[in-house]
Amino acid sequence: MWYNRPMKTLVEKIDVDNIGKQQIAAAARLIQQGGLVAFPTETVYGLGADALNPLASKRIYEAKGRPSDNPLIVHIADFADLEKIAKEIPKKGWILGEQFWPGPLTMIFQKKECVPLETTGGLDTVAVRMPNHPIALALIKASTGFIAAPSANASGRPSPTLAEHVYLDLEGRIPMILDGGPVGIGIESTIVDFSEAAPVILRPGYITKEMIQEVIGEVSMDPGLEHSNSAVPPKAPGMKYRHYAPRADLILVEGQQENVISAINHFLEEARMQGKKAGVIGTDETCGLYKEGIIKSIGTRKETAVIAKHLYALLREFDDLDVDIIYSESFSREGIGQAIMNRMIKAAGHRVLKV
Ligand code: TXA
Ligand code: MG
């Protein structure tokens, strides 16, 4: 994908249950020197750099090919460090942090002077998260305490859920990948914005609106999330991009299960007659009911968490298969289902067929 891959990328396998001190020390040194290290978190792999060093942040944008107005999340390992980079933290922000950190929650506050605009994409707010992953926490603690990290994919690719995905996208562009095996959740953190009068969810994730409301009361969803074509742009700059656009056209089919299956079978037949190579994203329960095409299961409908975990890897598999069109079943928007559907609808460029 890249013309220029001049750097040797070291892949360090690291055991979550027995974290190698030397490997963490070597990675931490790279971060302290302004370099980049990809590392696992519980959501997806991140591409880390010293968040308080503007040059280091710039390197992240270069390595990913990311638009520079798209701000980075600053990862911390100690709750007390929040106040060092954020100000005007409302009580509800503290309460939510107490409840869900370390964990798949990112909160946005007014930033303090020490956070460079290079890290926040020019904004005067900063996104902060304490990840729940022993390797991530060890690296943050051993380096500078503040690691800016977007998902470690090349811009426009699905977020990486395995170190191999990072290698495929960024080999030659970063010096080190810490390979801690597959991530646990597979979808990026929930983002809650506390920089305005009332808290707003800017990106759905594993921690749902209901879970948040149970702790701090009413929260709203960013209206820009629902209709990307409407006049309301999403507030998180990253959510305005199609983000990941599969190489094939992706079409989501939504409705009663039998209707979805028969509609997809009909589309598959049509695709064949048009000479198109078609794929299907089905489930363990339904894959046997498709008559043709490249059929892949995303997991069982009984466990939404498994679907979330497989989503990005499956989209990568289809990208590699050179299909022209992918038909996908839809999923319930309950719980993490909301985050799954949010990412799938974006990947489909809002092509959702109701049957
Ligand atoms: O789970 C995660 O959050 C992963 C792991 C590595 O921690 N990180 C991640 O980062 O998903 P990234 O850069 O791929 O997504 C960050 C999102 C983007 O949509 C960005 O626009 C938004 O957070 N964001 C960051 N800072 C913001 C700010 N100050 N105001 C509004 N949106 C912000
Ligand atoms: Mg990302």
Tab-separated table of C-alpha atoms and ligand atoms in Angstrom:
chain	number	residue	atom	x	y	z
A	1	MET	CA	0.000	0.000	0.000
A	2	TRP	CA	2.841	2.393	0.812
A	3	TYR	CA	5.497	3.399	-1.668
A	4	ASN	CA	8.051	3.929	0.982
A	5	ARG	CA	8.719	1.522	3.823
A	6	PRO	CA	12.207	2.537	4.850
A	7	MET	CA	12.235	1.498	8.514
A	8	LYS	CA	12.774	-1.925	10.040
A	9	THR	CA	9.736	-2.836	12.132
A	10	LEU	CA	10.550	-4.967	15.132
A	11	VAL	CA	7.731	-7.237	16.317
A	12	GLU	CA	8.127	-8.117	19.995
A	13	LYS	CA	5.932	-10.957	21.203
A	14	ILE	CA	4.955	-10.262	24.751
A	15	ASP	CA	3.082	-12.446	27.204
A	16	VAL	CA	0.185	-10.677	28.933
A	17	ASP	CA	0.543	-12.898	31.980
A	18	ASN	CA	4.260	-12.477	32.281
A	19	ILE	CA	5.189	-9.126	30.805
A	20	GLY	CA	8.844	-8.915	29.796
A	21	LYS	CA	10.442	-5.971	31.630
A	22	GLN	CA	13.113	-5.555	28.990
A	23	GLN	CA	10.629	-5.388	26.154
A	24	ILE	CA	8.594	-2.751	27.962
A	25	ALA	CA	11.774	-0.818	28.779
A	26	ALA	CA	12.860	-0.841	25.125
A	27	ALA	CA	9.409	0.275	23.969
A	28	ALA	CA	9.260	2.963	26.672
A	29	ARG	CA	12.660	4.301	25.566
A	30	LEU	CA	11.368	4.659	22.021
A	31	ILE	CA	8.345	6.610	23.259
A	32	GLN	CA	10.549	8.843	25.449
A	33	GLN	CA	12.712	9.604	22.415
A	34	GLY	CA	9.680	10.733	20.416
A	35	GLY	CA	9.267	7.464	18.497
A	36	LEU	CA	6.238	5.305	17.764
A	37	VAL	CA	5.235	1.963	19.285
A	38	ALA	CA	2.106	-0.029	18.432
A	39	PHE	CA	0.650	-1.821	21.438
A	40	PRO	CA	-2.437	-3.819	22.391
A	41	THR	CA	-5.326	-2.368	24.366
A	42	GLU	CA	-8.539	-4.125	25.338
A	43	THR	CA	-10.407	-2.449	22.441
A	44	VAL	CA	-8.056	-2.406	19.428
A	45	TYR	CA	-4.302	-2.007	18.880
A	46	GLY	CA	-3.108	1.579	19.329
A	47	LEU	CA	-0.218	3.451	17.700
A	48	GLY	CA	1.445	5.249	20.579
A	49	ALA	CA	3.673	8.281	20.944
A	50	ASP	CA	4.497	10.768	23.723
A	51	ALA	CA	1.304	12.848	23.892
A	52	LEU	CA	3.087	15.920	25.235
A	53	ASN	CA	5.672	16.011	22.452
A	54	PRO	CA	4.295	17.759	19.352
A	55	LEU	CA	6.878	16.174	17.050
A	56	ALA	CA	5.992	12.701	18.295
A	57	SER	CA	2.294	13.312	17.649
A	58	LYS	CA	3.093	14.534	14.154
A	59	ARG	CA	4.855	11.241	13.475
A	60	ILE	CA	1.615	9.388	14.250
A	61	TYR	CA	-0.229	11.313	11.542
A	62	GLU	CA	2.569	10.672	9.068
A	63	ALA	CA	2.770	6.946	9.769
A	64	LYS	CA	-0.991	6.443	9.476
A	65	GLY	CA	-1.591	8.881	6.652
A	66	ARG	CA	-4.195	10.464	8.944
A	67	PRO	CA	-5.726	13.914	8.331
A	68	SER	CA	-4.107	16.294	10.833
A	69	ASP	CA	-7.426	17.768	12.009
A	70	ASN	CA	-8.437	14.420	13.510
A	71	PRO	CA	-7.454	14.543	17.205
A	72	LEU	CA	-5.766	11.755	19.147
A	73	ILE	CA	-6.825	10.106	22.422
A	74	VAL	CA	-4.344	10.546	25.291
A	75	HIS	CA	-3.925	7.323	27.301
A	76	ILE	CA	-3.052	7.464	30.994
A	77	ALA	CA	-2.285	4.752	33.562
A	78	ASP	CA	-3.024	6.642	36.766
A	79	PHE	CA	-6.351	8.344	37.498
A	80	ALA	CA	-4.548	11.212	39.240
A	81	ASP	CA	-2.825	12.099	35.936
A	82	LEU	CA	-6.141	13.209	34.432
A	83	GLU	CA	-5.885	16.595	36.154
A	84	LYS	CA	-2.417	17.163	34.746
A	85	ILE	CA	-3.745	17.413	31.191
A	86	ALA	CA	-7.453	18.304	31.576
A	87	LYS	CA	-9.300	21.128	33.328
A	88	GLU	CA	-12.890	22.005	34.198
A	89	ILE	CA	-13.594	18.343	34.882
A	90	PRO	CA	-17.219	18.103	36.025
A	91	LYS	CA	-18.233	15.858	38.915
A	92	LYS	CA	-19.923	13.465	36.503
A	93	GLY	CA	-16.629	13.013	34.671
A	94	TRP	CA	-14.886	11.970	37.889
A	95	ILE	CA	-17.722	9.593	38.725
A	96	LEU	CA	-17.661	7.974	35.298
A	97	GLY	CA	-13.888	7.576	35.496
A	98	GLU	CA	-14.170	5.954	38.933
A	99	GLN	CA	-16.735	3.559	37.540
A	100	PHE	CA	-15.277	2.564	34.161
A	101	TRP	CA	-11.508	3.222	34.279
A	102	PRO	CA	-9.425	1.404	33.455
A	103	GLY	CA	-11.720	0.455	30.598
A	104	PRO	CA	-13.118	1.139	27.120
A	105	LEU	CA	-14.242	4.693	27.899
A	106	THR	CA	-12.797	7.938	26.544
A	107	MET	CA	-13.789	11.291	28.035
A	108	ILE	CA	-13.302	14.739	26.518
A	109	PHE	CA	-12.499	17.804	28.629
A	110	GLN	CA	-10.944	21.255	28.197
A	111	LYS	CA	-7.219	20.737	27.756
A	112	LYS	CA	-4.416	22.188	29.831
A	113	GLU	CA	-1.609	24.173	28.233
A	114	CYS	CA	0.866	21.258	28.341
A	115	VAL	CA	-1.099	19.272	25.726
A	116	PRO	CA	0.113	20.409	22.307
A	117	LEU	CA	-2.365	21.291	19.564
A	118	GLU	CA	-0.585	18.717	17.390
A	119	THR	CA	-2.075	16.056	19.682
A	120	THR	CA	-5.596	17.521	19.783
A	121	GLY	CA	-5.866	18.264	16.074
A	122	GLY	CA	-5.916	21.982	16.851
A	123	LEU	CA	-8.781	21.746	19.378
A	124	ASP	CA	-8.712	23.230	22.889
A	125	THR	CA	-10.188	20.002	24.267
A	126	VAL	CA	-8.451	16.704	24.981
A	127	ALA	CA	-9.757	13.126	24.830
A	128	VAL	CA	-8.473	10.930	27.685
A	129	ARG	CA	-8.698	7.199	28.335
A	130	MET	CA	-7.221	4.755	30.840
A	131	PRO	CA	-7.082	1.429	28.979
A	132	ASN	CA	-7.693	-1.864	30.749
A	133	HIS	CA	-4.802	-3.868	29.377
A	134	PRO	CA	-1.706	-4.830	31.366
A	135	ILE	CA	0.700	-4.251	28.461
A	136	ALA	CA	-0.759	-0.828	27.654
A	137	LEU	CA	-0.669	0.206	31.308
A	138	ALA	CA	2.901	-1.043	31.758
A	139	LEU	CA	4.056	0.868	28.674
A	140	ILE	CA	2.340	4.113	29.706
A	141	LYS	CA	3.821	3.923	33.220
A	142	ALA	CA	7.323	3.068	32.042
A	143	SER	CA	7.466	5.803	29.384
A	144	THR	CA	6.068	9.292	29.867
A	145	GLY	CA	2.716	8.687	31.554
A	146	PHE	CA	0.800	10.164	28.606
A	147	ILE	CA	0.578	8.207	25.359
A	148	ALA	CA	-1.348	9.591	22.396
A	149	ALA	CA	-2.731	6.642	20.453
A	150	PRO	CA	-5.172	6.320	17.604
A	151	SER	CA	-6.079	2.868	16.329
A	152	ALA	CA	-2.931	1.405	14.732
A	153	ASN	CA	-4.347	0.899	11.226
A	154	ALA	CA	-3.332	2.822	8.125
A	155	SER	CA	-5.935	5.570	7.694
A	156	GLY	CA	-8.935	4.138	5.850
A	157	ARG	CA	-8.394	0.505	6.925
A	158	PRO	CA	-10.378	-1.324	9.640
A	159	SER	CA	-8.949	-0.975	13.153
A	160	PRO	CA	-6.440	-3.727	14.017
A	161	THR	CA	-7.520	-6.464	16.413
A	162	LEU	CA	-4.301	-8.487	15.940
A	163	ALA	CA	-0.646	-7.436	15.793
A	164	GLU	CA	-0.563	-8.958	12.271
A	165	HIS	CA	-3.051	-6.330	11.094
A	166	VAL	CA	-0.757	-3.593	12.378
A	167	TYR	CA	2.214	-5.180	10.632
A	168	LEU	CA	0.386	-5.405	7.319
A	169	ASP	CA	-0.621	-1.747	7.460
A	170	LEU	CA	2.427	-0.108	9.035
A	171	GLU	CA	5.447	-2.323	8.426
A	172	GLY	CA	8.387	-0.126	7.463
A	173	ARG	CA	6.713	2.986	8.874
A	174	ILE	CA	7.083	2.365	12.620
A	175	PRO	CA	10.005	0.947	14.630
A	176	MET	CA	8.158	-1.422	16.974
A	177	ILE	CA	5.001	-3.465	17.495
A	178	LEU	CA	4.286	-5.100	20.858
A	179	ASP	CA	2.409	-8.280	19.968
A	180	GLY	CA	0.203	-9.197	22.915
A	181	GLY	CA	-2.119	-11.455	20.929
A	182	PRO	CA	-5.732	-10.793	19.995
A	183	VAL	CA	-7.591	-7.945	21.704
A	184	GLY	CA	-10.574	-8.644	23.949
A	185	ILE	CA	-13.300	-6.311	22.715
A	186	GLY	CA	-12.526	-5.568	19.075
A	187	ILE	CA	-14.346	-2.227	18.730
A	188	GLU	CA	-13.019	1.191	19.771
A	189	SER	CA	-13.901	2.840	23.106
A	190	THR	CA	-17.087	4.760	23.846
A	191	ILE	CA	-16.420	8.513	23.702
A	192	VAL	CA	-18.263	10.870	26.067
A	193	ASP	CA	-17.828	14.614	25.648
A	194	PHE	CA	-17.785	16.610	28.888
A	195	SER	CA	-16.534	19.848	27.352
A	196	GLU	CA	-20.015	21.358	27.095
A	197	ALA	CA	-22.868	21.886	29.539
A	198	ALA	CA	-24.289	18.345	29.313
A	199	PRO	CA	-22.489	15.073	28.537
A	200	VAL	CA	-22.854	13.714	25.011
A	201	ILE	CA	-21.826	10.366	23.507
A	202	LEU	CA	-19.757	11.063	20.394
A	203	ARG	CA	-18.982	7.437	19.550
A	204	PRO	CA	-20.832	4.331	20.806
A	205	GLY	CA	-18.733	1.458	22.143
A	206	TYR	CA	-18.691	-1.419	24.588
A	207	ILE	CA	-19.880	0.847	27.408
A	208	THR	CA	-23.427	1.630	26.392
A	209	LYS	CA	-25.599	4.684	26.896
A	210	GLU	CA	-27.675	2.704	29.399
A	211	MET	CA	-24.590	1.760	31.433
A	212	ILE	CA	-23.515	5.395	31.533
A	213	GLN	CA	-26.969	6.679	32.429
A	214	GLU	CA	-27.156	4.275	35.315
A	215	VAL	CA	-24.163	6.029	36.825
A	216	ILE	CA	-24.567	9.728	35.954
A	217	GLY	CA	-28.125	10.169	34.711
A	218	GLU	CA	-29.215	11.564	31.356
A	219	VAL	CA	-26.702	11.533	28.479
A	220	SER	CA	-27.566	12.209	24.863
A	221	MET	CA	-26.185	10.808	21.633
A	222	ASP	CA	-24.476	13.237	19.263
A	223	PRO	CA	-27.165	13.979	16.642
A	224	GLY	CA	-24.431	13.920	13.988
A	225	LEU	CA	-24.002	10.176	14.597
A	226	GLU	CA	-27.301	9.103	13.152
A	227	HIS	CA	-27.403	10.852	9.793
A	228	SER	CA	-24.051	11.413	8.208
A	229	ASN	CA	-25.751	13.111	5.274
A	230	SER	CA	-27.696	15.563	7.380
A	231	ALA	CA	-26.732	19.147	8.018
A	232	VAL	CA	-25.374	18.209	11.472
A	233	PRO	CA	-21.753	17.089	11.278
A	234	PRO	CA	-20.602	14.652	13.988
A	235	LYS	CA	-18.668	16.392	16.754
A	236	ALA	CA	-15.795	13.874	16.877
A	237	PRO	CA	-13.826	14.822	13.754
A	238	GLY	CA	-12.975	11.159	13.171
A	239	MET	CA	-16.644	10.208	12.914
A	240	LYS	CA	-17.211	12.401	9.884
A	241	TYR	CA	-14.927	10.328	7.716
A	242	ARG	CA	-16.311	7.201	6.127
A	243	HIS	CA	-13.373	5.883	8.117
A	244	TYR	CA	-13.129	2.461	6.702
A	245	ALA	CA	-14.481	1.972	3.226
A	246	PRO	CA	-14.282	-1.655	2.162
A	247	ARG	CA	-12.775	-2.275	-1.262
A	248	ALA	CA	-16.075	-3.942	-2.221
A	249	ASP	CA	-19.469	-2.263	-1.974
A	250	LEU	CA	-21.028	-3.265	1.340
A	251	ILE	CA	-24.800	-3.459	1.665
A	252	LEU	CA	-26.539	-4.085	4.973
A	253	VAL	CA	-29.809	-5.958	4.790
A	254	GLU	CA	-32.156	-5.454	7.719
A	255	GLY	CA	-35.444	-7.159	8.581
A	256	GLN	CA	-36.938	-10.471	9.738
A	257	GLN	CA	-34.348	-13.229	9.469
A	258	GLU	CA	-36.139	-15.273	6.743
A	259	ASN	CA	-36.678	-12.132	4.676
A	260	VAL	CA	-33.047	-11.128	4.993
A	261	ILE	CA	-31.846	-14.566	3.906
A	262	SER	CA	-34.141	-14.785	0.919
A	263	ALA	CA	-33.312	-11.215	-0.148
A	264	ILE	CA	-29.581	-11.922	0.069
A	265	ASN	CA	-29.993	-15.172	-1.893
A	266	HIS	CA	-31.815	-13.203	-4.565
A	267	PHE	CA	-29.058	-10.546	-4.681
A	268	LEU	CA	-26.409	-13.266	-4.902
A	269	GLU	CA	-28.103	-14.750	-7.935
A	270	GLU	CA	-28.356	-11.309	-9.515
A	271	ALA	CA	-24.698	-10.585	-8.793
A	272	ARG	CA	-23.670	-13.861	-10.452
A	273	MET	CA	-25.694	-13.012	-13.544
A	274	GLN	CA	-23.941	-9.660	-13.725
A	275	GLY	CA	-20.591	-11.413	-13.470
A	276	LYS	CA	-19.858	-9.971	-10.040
A	277	LYS	CA	-17.983	-11.746	-7.274
A	278	ALA	CA	-20.184	-11.520	-4.180
A	279	GLY	CA	-19.620	-12.129	-0.472
A	280	VAL	CA	-21.947	-12.653	2.461
A	281	ILE	CA	-21.507	-11.727	6.112
A	282	GLY	CA	-23.748	-14.196	7.928
A	283	THR	CA	-23.838	-15.837	11.332
A	284	ASP	CA	-23.279	-19.374	12.630
A	285	GLU	CA	-27.061	-19.749	12.644
A	286	THR	CA	-27.615	-18.654	9.039
A	287	CYS	CA	-24.513	-19.365	6.959
A	288	GLY	CA	-25.808	-22.773	5.822
A	289	LEU	CA	-28.855	-21.107	4.259
A	290	TYR	CA	-27.009	-19.143	1.594
A	291	LYS	CA	-26.896	-20.803	-1.791
A	292	GLU	CA	-23.832	-19.205	-3.366
A	293	GLY	CA	-21.114	-16.577	-2.987
A	294	ILE	CA	-18.246	-16.386	-0.525
A	295	ILE	CA	-19.997	-16.923	2.777
A	296	LYS	CA	-18.369	-16.014	6.075
A	297	SER	CA	-19.740	-16.180	9.574
A	298	ILE	CA	-19.131	-13.262	11.908
A	299	GLY	CA	-19.993	-15.458	14.923
A	300	THR	CA	-23.072	-16.582	16.752
A	301	ARG	CA	-26.106	-14.368	17.276
A	302	LYS	CA	-26.190	-15.681	20.836
A	303	GLU	CA	-23.083	-13.662	21.709
A	304	THR	CA	-23.009	-10.103	20.436
A	305	ALA	CA	-19.602	-9.601	22.033
A	306	VAL	CA	-18.163	-12.253	19.688
A	307	ILE	CA	-19.620	-10.444	16.691
A	308	ALA	CA	-17.911	-7.230	17.814
A	309	LYS	CA	-14.629	-9.059	18.229
A	310	HIS	CA	-14.706	-10.558	14.709
A	311	LEU	CA	-16.041	-7.589	12.750
A	312	TYR	CA	-12.832	-5.825	11.714
A	313	ALA	CA	-10.876	-9.003	10.977
A	314	LEU	CA	-13.717	-10.230	8.762
A	315	LEU	CA	-13.838	-6.970	6.808
A	316	ARG	CA	-10.090	-7.286	6.256
A	317	GLU	CA	-10.573	-10.855	4.981
A	318	PHE	CA	-13.088	-9.667	2.414
A	319	ASP	CA	-10.759	-6.853	1.345
A	320	ASP	CA	-8.133	-9.476	0.570
A	321	LEU	CA	-10.532	-11.652	-1.457
A	322	ASP	CA	-11.199	-9.127	-4.181
A	323	VAL	CA	-14.982	-9.405	-4.056
A	324	ASP	CA	-17.073	-6.752	-5.847
A	325	ILE	CA	-19.993	-6.664	-3.466
A	326	ILE	CA	-20.701	-7.841	0.096
A	327	TYR	CA	-24.163	-8.401	1.524
A	328	SER	CA	-24.356	-8.413	5.283
A	329	GLU	CA	-26.996	-9.357	7.765
A	330	SER	CA	-27.828	-6.702	10.363
A	331	PHE	CA	-27.635	-7.009	14.119
A	332	SER	CA	-29.686	-5.939	17.069
A	333	ARG	CA	-28.790	-2.487	18.380
A	334	GLU	CA	-28.984	-3.720	21.978
A	335	GLY	CA	-25.901	-3.272	24.148
A	336	ILE	CA	-22.683	-3.370	22.143
A	337	GLY	CA	-24.927	-3.992	19.104
A	338	GLN	CA	-25.258	-0.222	18.867
A	339	ALA	CA	-21.507	0.137	18.337
A	340	ILE	CA	-21.433	-2.784	15.883
A	341	MET	CA	-24.202	-1.274	13.765
A	342	ASN	CA	-22.626	2.196	13.963
A	343	ARG	CA	-19.351	0.862	12.488
A	344	MET	CA	-21.115	-1.327	9.901
A	345	ILE	CA	-23.402	1.460	8.684
A	346	LYS	CA	-20.373	3.692	8.271
A	347	ALA	CA	-18.496	0.984	6.389
A	348	ALA	CA	-21.558	0.532	4.159
A	349	GLY	CA	-21.649	4.271	3.441
A	350	HIS	CA	-25.218	4.225	4.841
A	351	ARG	CA	-26.523	1.678	2.343
A	352	VAL	CA	-29.044	-0.171	4.493
A	353	LEU	CA	-31.792	-2.112	2.732
A	354	LYS	CA	-34.910	-2.819	4.782
A	355	VAL	CA	-36.688	-5.986	3.690
B	1	TXA	O1	-10.490	2.276	21.797
B	1	TXA	C1	-9.954	3.323	21.410
B	1	TXA	O2	-10.411	4.444	21.682
B	1	TXA	C2	-8.696	3.189	20.545
B	1	TXA	C3	-7.576	2.599	21.408
B	1	TXA	C4	-6.248	2.560	20.698
B	1	TXA	O3	-7.505	3.298	22.620
B	1	TXA	N1	-8.319	4.440	19.977
B	1	TXA	C5	-9.028	5.026	18.975
B	1	TXA	O4	-8.470	6.209	18.498
B	1	TXA	O5	-10.053	4.578	18.523
B	1	TXA	P1	-8.865	6.846	17.094
B	1	TXA	O6	-7.890	7.953	16.901
B	1	TXA	O7	-8.919	5.816	16.046
B	1	TXA	O8	-10.263	7.488	17.360
B	1	TXA	C6	-10.361	8.629	18.183
B	1	TXA	C7	-11.651	9.335	17.946
B	1	TXA	C8	-11.689	10.053	16.619
B	1	TXA	O9	-12.986	9.912	16.044
B	1	TXA	C9	-11.428	11.500	17.027
B	1	TXA	O10	-11.975	12.417	16.121
B	1	TXA	C10	-12.112	11.566	18.388
B	1	TXA	O11	-11.788	10.324	18.967
B	1	TXA	N2	-11.547	12.620	19.256
B	1	TXA	C11	-10.324	12.655	19.837
B	1	TXA	N3	-10.138	13.789	20.517
B	1	TXA	C12	-11.266	14.518	20.389
B	1	TXA	C13	-11.693	15.808	20.844
B	1	TXA	N4	-10.914	16.572	21.584
B	1	TXA	N5	-12.948	16.214	20.493
B	1	TXA	C14	-13.754	15.438	19.746
B	1	TXA	N6	-13.406	14.208	19.265
B	1	TXA	C15	-12.181	13.766	19.581
B	2	MG	MG	-9.366	4.845	14.317
